[in-house]
Short mmCIF file of C-alpha atoms in Angstrom, two decimals:
data_model
loop_
_atom_site.label_atom_id
_atom_site.label_comp_id
_atom_site.label_asym_id
_atom_site.label_seq_id
_atom_site.Cartn_x
_atom_site.Cartn_y
_atom_site.Cartn_z
CA UNK A 2 0.33 -0.02 -0.04
CA UNK A 3 1.07 3.34 -0.60
CA UNK A 4 0.61 7.01 -0.05
CA UNK A 5 0.27 9.08 -3.05
CA UNK A 6 1.61 12.90 -3.07
CA UNK A 7 1.30 15.42 -5.88
CA UNK A 8 4.17 15.42 -8.36
CA UNK A 9 5.72 15.97 -11.54
CA UNK A 10 6.67 13.38 -14.20
CA UNK A 11 8.82 13.54 -16.93
CA UNK A 12 6.83 14.50 -20.33
CA UNK A 13 9.68 12.99 -22.49
CA UNK A 14 9.27 9.20 -21.03
CA UNK A 15 5.15 9.34 -22.01
CA UNK A 16 6.27 10.50 -25.40
CA UNK A 17 8.55 7.93 -26.49
CA UNK A 18 6.57 4.88 -24.98
CA UNK A 19 3.31 6.53 -27.16
CA UNK A 20 5.45 6.64 -30.45
CA UNK A 21 5.93 3.26 -29.11
CA UNK A 22 2.62 1.77 -28.96
CA UNK A 23 1.19 4.18 -31.99
CA UNK A 24 4.14 2.45 -34.19
CA UNK A 25 3.15 -1.03 -32.78
CA UNK A 26 -0.25 -0.77 -33.30
CA UNK A 27 0.51 -0.09 -37.04
CA UNK A 28 2.04 -3.25 -37.66
CA UNK A 29 0.23 -5.72 -35.28
CA UNK A 30 0.37 -9.15 -36.37
CA UNK A 31 0.55 -11.96 -34.05
CA UNK A 32 1.21 -15.86 -34.94
CA UNK A 33 1.19 -18.28 -32.02
CA UNK A 34 1.08 -21.75 -33.39
CA UNK A 35 0.89 -23.20 -29.94
CA UNK A 36 -2.37 -21.06 -29.23
CA UNK A 37 -4.07 -23.94 -31.88
CA UNK A 38 -4.58 -26.51 -28.44
CA UNK A 39 -6.87 -26.34 -26.14
CA UNK A 40 -8.59 -22.67 -25.42
CA UNK A 41 -5.82 -20.71 -26.92
CA UNK A 42 -2.84 -19.32 -25.12
CA UNK A 43 -3.77 -18.96 -21.41
CA UNK A 44 -3.50 -14.92 -21.23
CA UNK A 45 -1.90 -14.50 -17.28
CA UNK A 46 -4.08 -11.06 -17.45
CA UNK A 47 -3.14 -9.15 -13.79
CA UNK A 48 -2.69 -5.93 -12.96
CA UNK A 49 0.40 -3.55 -14.88
CA UNK A 50 1.81 -3.44 -10.56
CA UNK A 51 1.36 -6.65 -10.17
CA UNK A 52 3.23 -7.86 -13.64
CA UNK A 53 6.03 -5.72 -12.77
CA UNK A 54 6.71 -8.08 -9.31
CA UNK A 55 6.56 -11.29 -11.83
CA UNK A 56 2.89 -11.58 -11.40
CA UNK A 57 2.31 -11.12 -7.62
CA UNK A 58 -1.18 -11.17 -6.63
CA UNK A 59 -2.26 -13.24 -4.00
CA UNK A 60 -0.61 -10.79 -1.14
CA UNK A 61 -0.63 -7.99 -3.32
CA UNK A 62 -3.19 -4.72 -2.22
CA UNK A 63 -2.61 -0.90 -2.71
CA UNK A 64 -4.84 1.84 -2.35
CA UNK A 65 -4.76 2.71 -6.04
CA UNK A 66 -4.48 -0.64 -7.97
CA UNK A 67 -7.68 -2.79 -8.48
CA UNK A 68 -5.77 -6.56 -7.63
CA UNK A 69 -8.81 -8.32 -9.71
CA UNK A 70 -6.70 -11.83 -8.78
CA UNK A 71 -7.66 -11.95 -5.44
CA UNK A 72 -11.08 -9.83 -4.52
CA UNK A 73 -10.04 -9.57 -0.79
CA UNK A 74 -8.13 -6.52 -1.89
CA UNK A 75 -10.86 -4.44 -2.67
CA UNK A 76 -11.38 -3.96 1.29
CA UNK A 77 -7.98 -1.46 0.92
CA UNK A 78 -8.77 0.37 -2.25
CA UNK A 79 -8.63 3.77 -0.91
CA UNK A 80 -9.85 6.32 -4.14
CA UNK A 81 -12.15 5.40 -6.77
CA UNK A 82 -10.03 4.22 -9.32
CA UNK A 83 -10.50 3.40 -13.13
CA UNK A 84 -7.50 0.65 -14.13
CA UNK A 85 -7.39 0.50 -17.64
CA UNK A 86 -3.89 -1.62 -19.02
CA UNK A 87 -2.71 -2.31 -22.86
CA UNK A 88 0.31 -4.26 -23.64
CA UNK A 89 2.93 -4.39 -26.38
CA UNK A 90 4.23 -7.89 -27.04
CA UNK A 91 7.52 -8.66 -29.80
CA UNK A 92 7.35 -12.73 -30.12
CA UNK A 93 9.64 -15.13 -32.10
CA UNK A 94 9.12 -18.58 -32.91
CA UNK A 95 12.34 -20.50 -33.57
CA UNK A 96 13.32 -24.21 -33.89
CA UNK A 97 16.01 -25.94 -32.18
CA UNK A 98 18.58 -24.94 -34.57
CA UNK A 99 17.68 -21.75 -35.23
CA UNK A 100 17.51 -22.52 -39.17
CA UNK A 101 13.76 -21.39 -38.86
CA UNK A 102 12.65 -18.15 -37.30
CA UNK A 103 9.26 -16.23 -37.17
CA UNK A 104 8.65 -12.50 -35.65
CA UNK A 105 5.34 -11.41 -35.04
CA UNK A 106 4.03 -8.07 -32.66
CA UNK A 107 0.67 -7.54 -31.02
CA UNK A 108 -0.89 -4.70 -29.64
CA UNK A 109 -3.26 -6.28 -26.55
CA UNK A 110 -5.72 -4.77 -24.63
CA UNK A 111 -4.97 -6.18 -20.70
CA UNK A 112 -8.10 -5.09 -18.90
CA UNK A 113 -10.54 -2.50 -17.97
CA UNK A 114 -11.63 -2.06 -14.03
CA UNK A 115 -13.39 0.70 -11.65
CA UNK A 116 -12.77 0.36 -8.25
CA UNK A 117 -14.66 2.02 -5.63
CA UNK A 118 -14.26 2.27 -2.00
CA UNK A 119 -17.42 2.00 0.05
CA UNK A 120 -16.90 2.66 3.81
CA UNK A 121 -13.92 3.13 6.50
CA UNK A 122 -13.88 1.40 9.99
CA UNK A 123 -14.03 3.73 13.40
CA UNK A 124 -10.34 4.57 12.82
CA UNK A 125 -10.89 5.76 9.27
CA UNK A 126 -9.21 2.76 7.16
CA UNK A 127 -11.00 1.57 4.20
CA UNK A 128 -12.92 -1.37 5.15
CA UNK A 129 -15.19 -2.57 2.52
CA UNK A 130 -14.49 -2.01 -1.44
CA UNK A 131 -15.81 -3.18 -4.66
CA UNK A 132 -14.23 -3.38 -8.24
CA UNK A 133 -15.87 -4.46 -11.63
CA UNK A 134 -14.55 -4.61 -14.94
CA UNK A 135 -13.27 -6.86 -18.03
CA UNK A 136 -9.98 -8.98 -18.51
CA UNK A 137 -9.15 -11.54 -21.00
CA UNK A 138 -8.46 -14.91 -20.27
CA UNK A 139 -7.52 -16.55 -23.59
CA UNK A 140 -6.60 -15.75 -27.16
CA UNK A 141 -6.54 -17.93 -30.25
CA UNK A 142 -3.85 -16.52 -33.24
CA UNK A 143 -2.32 -18.49 -35.50
CA UNK A 144 -1.93 -19.35 -39.44
CA UNK A 145 0.02 -22.26 -40.33
CA UNK A 146 0.88 -23.73 -43.88
CA UNK A 147 2.17 -27.41 -44.68
CA UNK A 148 2.58 -28.73 -47.88
CA UNK A 149 4.16 -32.44 -48.81
CA UNK A 150 3.27 -34.93 -52.13
CA UNK A 151 0.42 -37.71 -51.73
CA UNK A 152 1.30 -40.78 -53.58
CA UNK A 153 -1.13 -41.17 -56.52
CA UNK A 154 -2.41 -38.42 -56.08
CA UNK A 155 -0.63 -35.21 -56.23
CA UNK A 156 1.12 -32.12 -54.03
CA UNK A 157 -1.29 -31.07 -51.41
CA UNK A 158 -0.84 -27.66 -49.57
CA UNK A 159 -2.58 -27.36 -45.94
CA UNK A 160 -3.41 -24.16 -44.38
CA UNK A 161 -4.72 -23.84 -40.58
CA UNK A 162 -6.03 -20.96 -39.43
CA UNK A 163 -7.41 -19.75 -35.65
CA UNK A 164 -8.45 -16.93 -34.03
CA UNK A 165 -10.96 -15.29 -31.19
CA UNK A 166 -10.45 -15.94 -26.87
CA UNK A 167 -12.32 -16.09 -23.89
CA UNK A 168 -12.58 -12.89 -21.54
CA UNK A 169 -13.90 -12.52 -18.47
CA UNK A 170 -16.66 -10.31 -17.18
CA UNK A 171 -16.53 -9.56 -13.40
CA UNK A 172 -18.15 -7.97 -10.19
CA UNK A 173 -16.76 -8.05 -6.76
CA UNK A 174 -16.54 -6.97 -3.12
CA UNK A 175 -13.79 -7.34 -0.32
CA UNK A 176 -14.62 -6.60 3.47
CA UNK A 177 -11.88 -6.08 6.05
CA UNK A 178 -12.48 -7.40 9.71
CA UNK A 179 -9.55 -6.77 11.78
CA UNK A 180 -6.31 -8.37 10.27
CA UNK A 181 -8.74 -10.13 8.04
CA UNK A 182 -9.86 -9.23 4.60
CA UNK A 183 -12.10 -11.58 2.49
CA UNK A 184 -13.70 -11.30 -0.89
CA UNK A 185 -15.63 -12.47 -3.79
CA UNK A 186 -15.49 -12.22 -7.44
CA UNK A 187 -18.50 -13.40 -9.93
CA UNK A 188 -19.43 -12.87 -13.06
CA UNK A 189 -19.44 -14.50 -17.14
CA UNK A 190 -16.87 -16.21 -19.12
CA UNK A 191 -17.67 -15.64 -22.53
CA UNK A 192 -16.20 -15.99 -25.85
CA UNK A 193 -15.41 -17.25 -29.66
CA UNK A 194 -12.71 -19.61 -30.74
CA UNK A 195 -12.86 -20.08 -34.70
CA UNK A 196 -10.76 -22.44 -36.73
CA UNK A 197 -10.28 -23.04 -39.98
CA UNK A 198 -8.63 -25.93 -42.32
CA UNK A 199 -8.34 -25.06 -45.76
CA UNK A 200 -7.12 -27.81 -48.53
CA UNK A 201 -6.09 -27.48 -51.99
CA UNK A 202 -4.13 -28.77 -54.98
CA UNK A 203 -1.85 -26.86 -56.43
CA UNK A 204 -1.24 -27.74 -60.10
CA UNK A 205 0.45 -25.97 -63.00
CA UNK A 206 -2.40 -27.74 -65.40
CA UNK A 207 -5.30 -28.43 -63.83
CA UNK A 208 -7.46 -25.58 -61.65
CA UNK A 209 -8.77 -26.97 -58.18
CA UNK A 210 -11.11 -25.43 -55.43
CA UNK A 211 -9.80 -25.62 -52.54
CA UNK A 212 -11.83 -27.49 -49.31
CA UNK A 213 -12.67 -25.65 -46.70
CA UNK A 214 -13.85 -26.60 -43.13
CA UNK A 215 -14.52 -24.37 -40.51
CA UNK A 216 -15.89 -24.01 -37.03
CA UNK A 217 -17.10 -21.43 -34.86
CA UNK A 218 -17.56 -22.02 -31.25
CA UNK A 219 -18.91 -19.86 -28.82
CA UNK A 220 -18.85 -20.16 -25.15
CA UNK A 221 -20.30 -18.67 -22.12
CA UNK A 222 -20.16 -19.78 -18.29
CA UNK A 223 -21.31 -18.16 -14.75
CA UNK A 224 -17.81 -18.54 -12.99
CA UNK A 225 -16.63 -17.18 -9.12
CA UNK A 226 -13.83 -17.11 -7.57
CA UNK A 227 -12.55 -15.80 -3.68
CA UNK A 228 -9.70 -14.97 -1.94
CA UNK A 229 -8.42 -14.18 1.70
CA UNK A 230 -5.77 -12.07 3.28
CA UNK A 231 -4.46 -11.73 6.46
CA UNK A 232 -1.90 -9.72 8.30
CA UNK A 233 0.43 -10.57 10.73
CA UNK A 234 2.14 -7.15 12.24
CA UNK A 235 6.11 -8.12 13.29
CA UNK A 236 6.60 -4.85 14.47
CA UNK A 237 5.33 -0.84 13.88
CA UNK A 238 6.65 -0.60 10.49
CA UNK A 239 6.49 -4.19 9.27
CA UNK A 240 4.38 -7.22 8.74
CA UNK A 241 3.46 -10.35 7.06
CA UNK A 242 1.05 -10.91 4.93
CA UNK A 243 -0.95 -14.09 4.00
CA UNK A 244 -2.80 -14.85 0.56
CA UNK A 245 -4.68 -17.20 -1.26
CA UNK A 246 -7.47 -17.64 -3.92
CA UNK A 247 -9.32 -20.06 -5.38
CA UNK A 248 -11.94 -20.52 -8.30
CA UNK A 249 -14.14 -23.71 -8.74
CA UNK A 250 -14.48 -25.71 -12.10
CA UNK A 251 -17.47 -26.20 -14.61
CA UNK A 252 -19.31 -26.47 -17.88
CA UNK A 253 -19.23 -23.72 -20.02
CA UNK A 254 -22.49 -24.13 -22.70
CA UNK A 255 -20.92 -23.86 -26.15
CA UNK A 256 -22.67 -23.50 -29.38
CA UNK A 257 -20.97 -24.68 -32.74
CA UNK A 258 -21.31 -24.09 -36.25
CA UNK A 259 -19.60 -26.05 -38.58
CA UNK A 260 -19.28 -25.19 -42.22
CA UNK A 261 -17.65 -27.21 -44.71
CA UNK A 262 -17.73 -25.61 -48.20
CA UNK A 263 -15.11 -25.31 -51.65
CA UNK A 264 -13.91 -21.72 -51.58
CA UNK A 265 -11.65 -19.65 -53.89
CA UNK A 266 -9.55 -17.39 -52.28
CA UNK A 267 -9.74 -13.46 -53.47
CA UNK A 268 -6.99 -10.84 -54.39
CA UNK A 269 -6.41 -10.05 -49.98
CA UNK A 270 -6.44 -13.97 -49.52
CA UNK A 271 -9.83 -14.38 -48.07
CA UNK A 272 -11.62 -17.43 -49.12
CA UNK A 273 -15.17 -17.00 -51.20
CA UNK A 274 -17.21 -19.71 -51.03
CA UNK A 275 -18.42 -21.63 -54.43
CA UNK A 276 -20.38 -24.81 -53.09
CA UNK A 277 -21.89 -25.78 -49.44
CA UNK A 278 -21.12 -29.60 -48.78
CA UNK A 279 -22.32 -29.17 -44.72
CA UNK A 280 -23.69 -26.75 -42.92
CA UNK A 281 -24.46 -28.14 -39.35
CA UNK A 282 -25.04 -27.01 -35.45
CA UNK A 283 -24.68 -28.32 -32.40
CA UNK A 284 -25.11 -28.00 -28.60
CA UNK A 285 -22.35 -28.93 -26.04
CA UNK A 286 -20.25 -28.10 -23.12
CA UNK A 287 -16.91 -27.19 -22.18
CA UNK A 288 -15.01 -28.47 -19.00
CA UNK A 289 -13.10 -26.06 -17.38
CA UNK A 290 -11.30 -26.38 -14.19
CA UNK A 291 -10.60 -25.38 -10.66
CA UNK A 292 -7.81 -23.74 -9.25
CA UNK A 293 -5.82 -21.57 -6.56
CA UNK A 294 -3.10 -19.28 -5.81
CA UNK A 295 -1.35 -18.99 -2.30
CA UNK A 296 1.30 -16.78 -1.20
CA UNK A 297 3.70 -14.96 1.57
CA UNK A 298 4.77 -11.65 1.64
CA UNK A 299 6.91 -9.44 4.23
CA UNK A 300 6.31 -5.61 3.63
CA UNK A 301 6.97 -2.39 5.12
CA UNK A 302 4.63 -0.24 4.00
CA UNK A 303 5.32 2.82 1.86
CA UNK A 304 9.02 1.11 1.88
CA UNK A 305 9.40 -1.85 0.11
CA UNK A 306 7.64 -5.27 0.00
CA UNK A 307 9.35 -8.78 -1.34
CA UNK A 308 7.08 -12.11 -1.60
CA UNK A 309 6.20 -15.68 -3.23
CA UNK A 310 3.53 -17.52 -4.52
CA UNK A 311 2.77 -20.68 -5.89
CA UNK A 312 -0.49 -21.36 -8.48
CA UNK A 313 -1.97 -24.26 -9.93
CA UNK A 314 -4.89 -25.24 -12.02
CA UNK A 315 -6.20 -28.71 -13.30
CA UNK A 316 -6.26 -28.10 -17.21
CA UNK A 317 -5.56 -31.89 -17.48
CA UNK A 318 -9.40 -31.98 -17.06
CA UNK A 319 -10.87 -29.51 -19.87
CA UNK A 320 -12.95 -31.45 -22.67
CA UNK A 321 -14.67 -30.10 -25.60
CA UNK A 322 -18.03 -31.38 -25.97
CA UNK A 323 -17.13 -34.46 -24.06
CA UNK A 324 -13.81 -34.95 -25.62
CA UNK A 325 -10.83 -34.75 -22.51
CA UNK A 326 -8.11 -32.18 -24.95
CA UNK A 327 -5.12 -33.88 -24.09
CA UNK A 328 -3.88 -30.99 -21.91
CA UNK A 329 -2.03 -30.95 -18.90
CA UNK A 330 -1.84 -28.90 -15.16
CA UNK A 331 -0.01 -25.83 -14.84
CA UNK A 332 1.75 -24.84 -12.10
CA UNK A 333 3.63 -21.72 -11.68
CA UNK A 334 5.95 -20.13 -9.04
CA UNK A 335 6.33 -16.42 -9.13
CA UNK A 336 9.12 -13.98 -6.91
CA UNK A 337 9.05 -10.31 -6.89
CA UNK A 338 8.27 -7.22 -4.54
CA UNK A 339 8.98 -3.69 -4.81
CA UNK A 340 11.05 -0.73 -3.18
CA UNK A 341 10.82 3.33 -2.72
CA UNK A 342 13.83 5.19 -1.74
CA UNK A 343 11.74 8.06 -0.30
CA UNK A 344 7.96 7.94 -0.35
CA UNK A 345 8.27 11.65 1.62
CA UNK A 346 11.06 13.06 -0.79
CA UNK A 347 9.61 16.68 -1.94
CA UNK A 348 13.01 17.42 -3.89
CA UNK A 349 13.66 14.16 -5.73
CA UNK A 350 10.57 12.58 -8.01
CA UNK A 351 12.65 9.67 -8.63
CA UNK A 352 13.22 8.95 -4.95
CA UNK A 353 9.45 8.83 -4.89
CA UNK A 354 8.76 6.38 -7.92
CA UNK A 355 7.82 2.76 -6.84
CA UNK A 356 10.16 0.16 -8.38
CA UNK A 357 9.23 -3.32 -9.32
CA UNK A 358 11.06 -6.17 -10.02
CA UNK A 359 10.35 -10.24 -10.25
CA UNK A 360 10.78 -13.41 -12.07
CA UNK A 361 8.27 -16.37 -12.42
CA UNK A 362 8.86 -20.18 -13.32
CA UNK A 363 6.73 -23.13 -14.47
CA UNK A 364 4.68 -25.51 -16.72
CA UNK A 365 2.18 -24.22 -19.64
CA UNK A 366 -0.49 -26.56 -19.95
CA UNK A 367 0.19 -27.22 -23.30
CA UNK A 368 2.33 -30.92 -24.26
CA UNK A 369 4.18 -31.79 -27.18
CA UNK A 370 5.50 -35.03 -28.27
CA UNK A 371 4.30 -36.00 -24.24
CA UNK A 372 6.57 -33.24 -23.05
CA UNK A 373 5.05 -30.37 -20.90
CA UNK A 374 6.02 -27.13 -22.63
CA UNK A 375 8.45 -24.89 -19.34
CA UNK A 376 7.81 -21.61 -19.19
CA UNK A 377 10.45 -18.60 -17.36
CA UNK A 378 10.33 -14.95 -17.42
CA UNK A 379 11.82 -12.13 -15.13
CA UNK A 380 9.98 -8.72 -15.25
CA UNK A 381 10.54 -5.55 -13.85
CA UNK A 382 9.08 -1.83 -13.88
CA UNK A 383 7.72 1.20 -11.77
CA UNK A 384 4.77 3.25 -10.87
CA UNK A 385 5.05 6.86 -11.76
CA UNK A 386 2.96 9.52 -10.19
CA UNK A 387 1.59 12.28 -12.40
CA UNK A 388 1.18 15.95 -10.66
CA UNK A 389 -1.73 17.29 -10.48
CA UNK A 390 -3.10 20.63 -11.63
CA UNK A 391 -3.40 21.96 -8.55
CA UNK A 392 -3.69 21.61 -4.92
CA UNK A 393 -7.37 21.91 -4.30
CA UNK A 394 -7.42 18.87 -6.71
CA UNK A 395 -8.76 15.34 -5.17
CA UNK A 396 -7.26 13.54 -8.47
CA UNK A 397 -4.41 11.35 -8.26
CA UNK A 398 -3.36 9.76 -11.29
CA UNK A 399 -0.47 7.15 -11.80
CA UNK A 400 1.31 5.65 -14.69
CA UNK A 401 2.59 2.14 -14.35
CA UNK A 402 4.79 0.17 -16.69
CA UNK A 403 5.80 -3.47 -16.50
CA UNK A 404 8.17 -5.07 -18.73
CA UNK A 405 8.75 -9.10 -19.44
CA UNK A 406 10.97 -11.08 -21.29
CA UNK A 407 10.14 -14.88 -21.18
CA UNK A 408 10.38 -18.25 -23.17
CA UNK A 409 7.80 -20.79 -23.60
CA UNK A 410 8.97 -24.50 -24.73
CA UNK A 411 12.64 -26.26 -23.57
CA UNK A 412 15.33 -28.29 -25.46
CA UNK A 413 12.66 -30.85 -26.09
CA UNK A 414 10.45 -28.89 -27.96
CA UNK A 415 10.64 -28.72 -31.86
CA UNK A 416 9.75 -24.90 -31.36
CA UNK A 417 9.94 -22.36 -28.69
CA UNK A 418 9.12 -19.11 -27.80
CA UNK A 419 10.87 -16.20 -26.84
CA UNK A 420 9.12 -12.71 -26.21
CA UNK A 421 9.20 -9.19 -24.80
CA UNK A 422 6.27 -7.33 -23.46
CA UNK A 423 5.61 -3.91 -22.38
CA UNK A 424 2.10 -3.00 -20.03
CA UNK A 425 1.25 0.29 -19.16
CA UNK A 426 -1.78 1.08 -17.09
CA UNK A 427 -3.43 4.25 -16.16
CA UNK A 428 -5.22 4.34 -12.84
CA UNK A 429 -6.93 7.40 -12.58
CA UNK A 430 -8.26 8.24 -9.35
CA UNK A 431 -10.48 10.81 -7.29
CA UNK A 432 -11.58 11.22 -4.30
CA UNK A 433 -15.49 10.73 -3.90
CA UNK A 434 -18.45 11.80 -1.39
CA UNK A 435 -16.34 14.41 0.47
CA UNK A 436 -18.54 15.95 2.85
CA UNK A 437 -18.22 20.24 2.30
CA UNK A 438 -17.23 21.99 5.15
CA UNK A 439 -18.12 25.57 3.76
CA UNK A 440 -20.82 26.29 1.46
#
C-alpha cells in the first residue's frame, strides 16, 4: 500500500511510450502456433503493478490499484480508481537449430476495471470496497501452412487458421474485519474460438477449388472465485501478509457452427464460397478447471515488499464437447517485490517512484511429443505518479510500467518462443463523497 502525493512526471518518457505503441499498432500481427491447442494461449492477466513483480497477486494490495485476481484486496481501495492496461508484445518462434525463425508483434488489451471504496472503520481506514471490469482469459491467433506430396494423387497444401479468445467480465466485493480481509468475484466467461482448415492441390495444368472446414464455437459460463488476505504485524513498521484465492471449475455452455465448403481465395487472401457441402449446428459443453493461488509476503509499507506465490490449475480436465483435449495441469512459482527510496521526498521525483522486479517459472498446459512446455520470465517496472493540476484537486493519477522477457518451450520442444512485453497501466483516481466544510 502506498501514500499518494502530488508531483511531476517526466513528459519525455510518456511521449516515447506513446510513439512506441502507435508504431506497434501500425505493424500489429501475431502468429502463435501453440494457441491451436486447448482454449488458446492462456493469458495470465494481471494489474500492471502486479506484473512488474513477477505476477504476484495473492498477497498484493494497494490503495490505488485494482487487484482483480484476489478480491480480498478490494477492502483496501482508498480512491475511486479506473484502472486500464494495454500490452505491446514482440514474439519470436524458432526451431532448435534456429534455422527457421518467425517474428510477430501485437498490441493487446489487458484489462479495464473500476474500483470503488464503500466504507471506513472507526479509525478511518478503508474496510469495504467493490470492483468490476473485464479482462482476457485466453487468445487464439495462428496461421500455419504445410505441404507435401500424396502418393498417386498430387501435391497437397494445408493451411490451418485460428482466431478468437475468451474474456471474463466480473463484479466483486471485499471486506475487512481487523487484520483479515476476504472477498468474492462473480461474473461471466464469454468468447469465441474459430478454427479453419483449407486443403488445396496446387497444379500447373489443372485448376482445383480449395476445400474448407470451418468451426466457430461460442462459449459462455457463470463463474465465482474468492480470496483472503491476513496480516501479522511484526513491528510498528513491518508485517507479514498471507494471501490465497481459489476458483471452482465447471461446465461452460458451447454453441458450435460448422461449415464445410469449396472456396477460392480473392486478391486479399480471403475465402469466397463456391459450393456448400455441409452446414451444421450443435450444442455441448466445455469443462473448465478449478485452481488456486497461495502466497506470503514481508512488507514495510511505503518502503519495500518482497514475497512468493504458488499457483496451480487442473487443465488436464479440460474437455471439448465431452472429448478430453489432452492438456496438462499448470503450475507456476512467482517471486517479486517493490522498493520506494523515499516516499516523503519533496526534492527528487525519482525517489518517490515505486521500483518493481520479479521472476516466474513453471509449466504451460500445452504438451508436445508427450512433454509439457516449460515457461519462465523476468519482469521489472515502476509506478510513476502524475502531477495534479492544482493543490485543491482530489485527483491522484499514476502510470504503471512493467517490462517482461520470457520463454516458452525447452530443448525437447521442436519449437520454442521468446517474447518481450511492455505493459502500460493508467490508474485514474479521485476522492468521491466528500462532505462540504463550507458553503
